[in-house]
Amino acid sequence: MLVLICVGWALITPLISFHTTGKAIANARRAAGLPVTCGPAVRARPFPVFGLNTWYTQRQLNLVVDAHAGAAPGTRVLLAA
């Protein structure tokens, strides 16, 4: 029983993290004034097969940073709406 609990936890935790990260990226895009094109459902497409989900996630975060590129140094940037 202990093995089943440990294995179950090891399988469920990454899925929760995957979903939470997608929601955080969507909130950051919303706060930057960008259209929300990234979320948990979009990240669950075939990207994990080739490892492209990491590339896609980083690209979406880079777009959020680029949206704030014209801000003066020291300006507070909100990452959640």
mmCIF file of C-alpha atoms in Angstrom, residues 2-81:
data_model
loop_
_atom_site.group_PDB
_atom_site.id
_atom_site.type_symbol
_atom_site.label_atom_id
_atom_site.label_comp_id
_atom_site.label_asym_id
_atom_site.label_seq_id
_atom_site.Cartn_x
_atom_site.Cartn_y
_atom_site.Cartn_z
ATOM 1 C CA LEU A 2 2.852 2.358 0.816
ATOM 2 C CA VAL A 3 4.382 1.739 -2.608
ATOM 3 C CA LEU A 4 1.085 2.583 -4.309
ATOM 4 C CA ILE A 5 0.806 5.829 -2.356
ATOM 5 C CA CYS A 6 4.378 6.852 -3.229
ATOM 6 C CA VAL A 7 4.035 5.932 -6.902
ATOM 7 C CA GLY A 8 0.665 7.673 -7.154
ATOM 8 C CA TRP A 9 2.102 10.837 -5.639
ATOM 9 C CA ALA A 10 5.065 10.701 -8.042
ATOM 10 C CA LEU A 11 2.681 10.572 -11.025
ATOM 11 C CA ILE A 12 0.165 13.185 -9.872
ATOM 12 C CA THR A 13 2.587 15.902 -8.719
ATOM 13 C CA PRO A 14 4.082 16.656 -12.175
ATOM 14 C CA LEU A 15 0.591 16.923 -13.669
ATOM 15 C CA ILE A 16 -0.418 19.469 -11.032
ATOM 16 C CA SER A 17 2.778 21.421 -11.680
ATOM 17 C CA PHE A 18 2.175 21.326 -15.442
ATOM 18 C CA HIS A 19 -1.338 22.709 -14.997
ATOM 19 C CA THR A 20 -0.295 25.407 -12.499
ATOM 20 C CA THR A 21 2.541 26.607 -14.736
ATOM 21 C CA GLY A 22 0.153 26.967 -17.668
ATOM 22 C CA LYS A 23 -2.204 29.079 -15.573
ATOM 23 C CA ALA A 24 0.689 31.262 -14.363
ATOM 24 C CA ILE A 25 1.860 31.910 -17.921
ATOM 25 C CA ALA A 26 -1.677 32.799 -18.994
ATOM 26 C CA ASN A 27 -1.925 35.273 -16.096
ATOM 27 C CA ALA A 28 1.451 36.825 -16.980
ATOM 28 C CA ARG A 29 0.376 37.274 -20.610
ATOM 29 C CA ARG A 30 -2.897 38.822 -19.483
ATOM 30 C CA ALA A 31 -1.041 41.241 -17.184
ATOM 31 C CA ALA A 32 1.311 42.214 -20.038
ATOM 32 C CA GLY A 33 -1.650 43.037 -22.269
ATOM 33 C CA LEU A 34 -0.954 40.148 -24.622
ATOM 34 C CA PRO A 35 -3.598 37.737 -25.893
ATOM 35 C CA VAL A 36 -3.788 34.589 -23.808
ATOM 36 C CA THR A 37 -2.558 31.929 -26.213
ATOM 37 C CA CYS A 38 -0.855 29.717 -23.652
ATOM 38 C CA GLY A 39 -2.541 27.745 -20.932
ATOM 39 C CA PRO A 40 -2.698 24.266 -19.460
ATOM 40 C CA ALA A 41 -4.693 22.845 -22.382
ATOM 41 C CA VAL A 42 -2.357 24.280 -25.019
ATOM 42 C CA ARG A 43 0.726 22.988 -23.231
ATOM 43 C CA ALA A 44 -0.769 19.475 -23.094
ATOM 44 C CA ARG A 45 -0.803 19.068 -26.859
ATOM 45 C CA PRO A 46 1.841 16.845 -28.468
ATOM 46 C CA PHE A 47 4.698 18.976 -27.134
ATOM 47 C CA PRO A 48 5.742 16.524 -24.370
ATOM 48 C CA VAL A 49 6.432 13.859 -26.993
ATOM 49 C CA PHE A 50 9.430 15.686 -28.417
ATOM 50 C CA GLY A 51 10.278 17.802 -25.385
ATOM 51 C CA LEU A 52 8.990 20.901 -27.116
ATOM 52 C CA ASN A 53 6.859 21.925 -24.137
ATOM 53 C CA THR A 54 9.954 23.405 -22.444
ATOM 54 C CA TRP A 55 10.785 25.411 -25.564
ATOM 55 C CA TYR A 56 7.173 26.587 -25.927
ATOM 56 C CA THR A 57 6.946 27.611 -22.263
ATOM 57 C CA GLN A 58 10.180 29.607 -22.447
ATOM 58 C CA ARG A 59 9.078 31.275 -25.682
ATOM 59 C CA GLN A 60 5.810 32.404 -24.097
ATOM 60 C CA LEU A 61 7.673 33.801 -21.085
ATOM 61 C CA ASN A 62 10.119 35.612 -23.387
ATOM 62 C CA LEU A 63 7.175 37.278 -25.144
ATOM 63 C CA VAL A 64 5.966 38.582 -21.771
ATOM 64 C CA VAL A 65 9.427 40.007 -21.035
ATOM 65 C CA ASP A 66 9.621 41.549 -24.514
ATOM 66 C CA ALA A 67 6.269 43.269 -23.945
ATOM 67 C CA HIS A 68 7.870 45.105 -21.012
ATOM 68 C CA ALA A 69 11.163 45.824 -22.808
ATOM 69 C CA GLY A 70 10.378 49.533 -23.261
ATOM 70 C CA ALA A 71 9.834 50.120 -19.544
ATOM 71 C CA ALA A 72 12.293 52.327 -17.706
ATOM 72 C CA PRO A 73 14.807 50.584 -15.429
ATOM 73 C CA GLY A 74 13.397 50.078 -11.968
ATOM 74 C CA THR A 75 9.794 50.028 -13.195
ATOM 75 C CA ARG A 76 7.671 47.474 -11.382
ATOM 76 C CA VAL A 77 6.399 44.823 -13.777
ATOM 77 C CA LEU A 78 3.314 42.853 -12.749
ATOM 78 C CA LEU A 79 3.294 39.206 -13.709
ATOM 79 C CA ALA A 80 -0.277 38.501 -12.681
ATOM 80 C CA ALA A 81 -3.506 40.246 -13.549
#
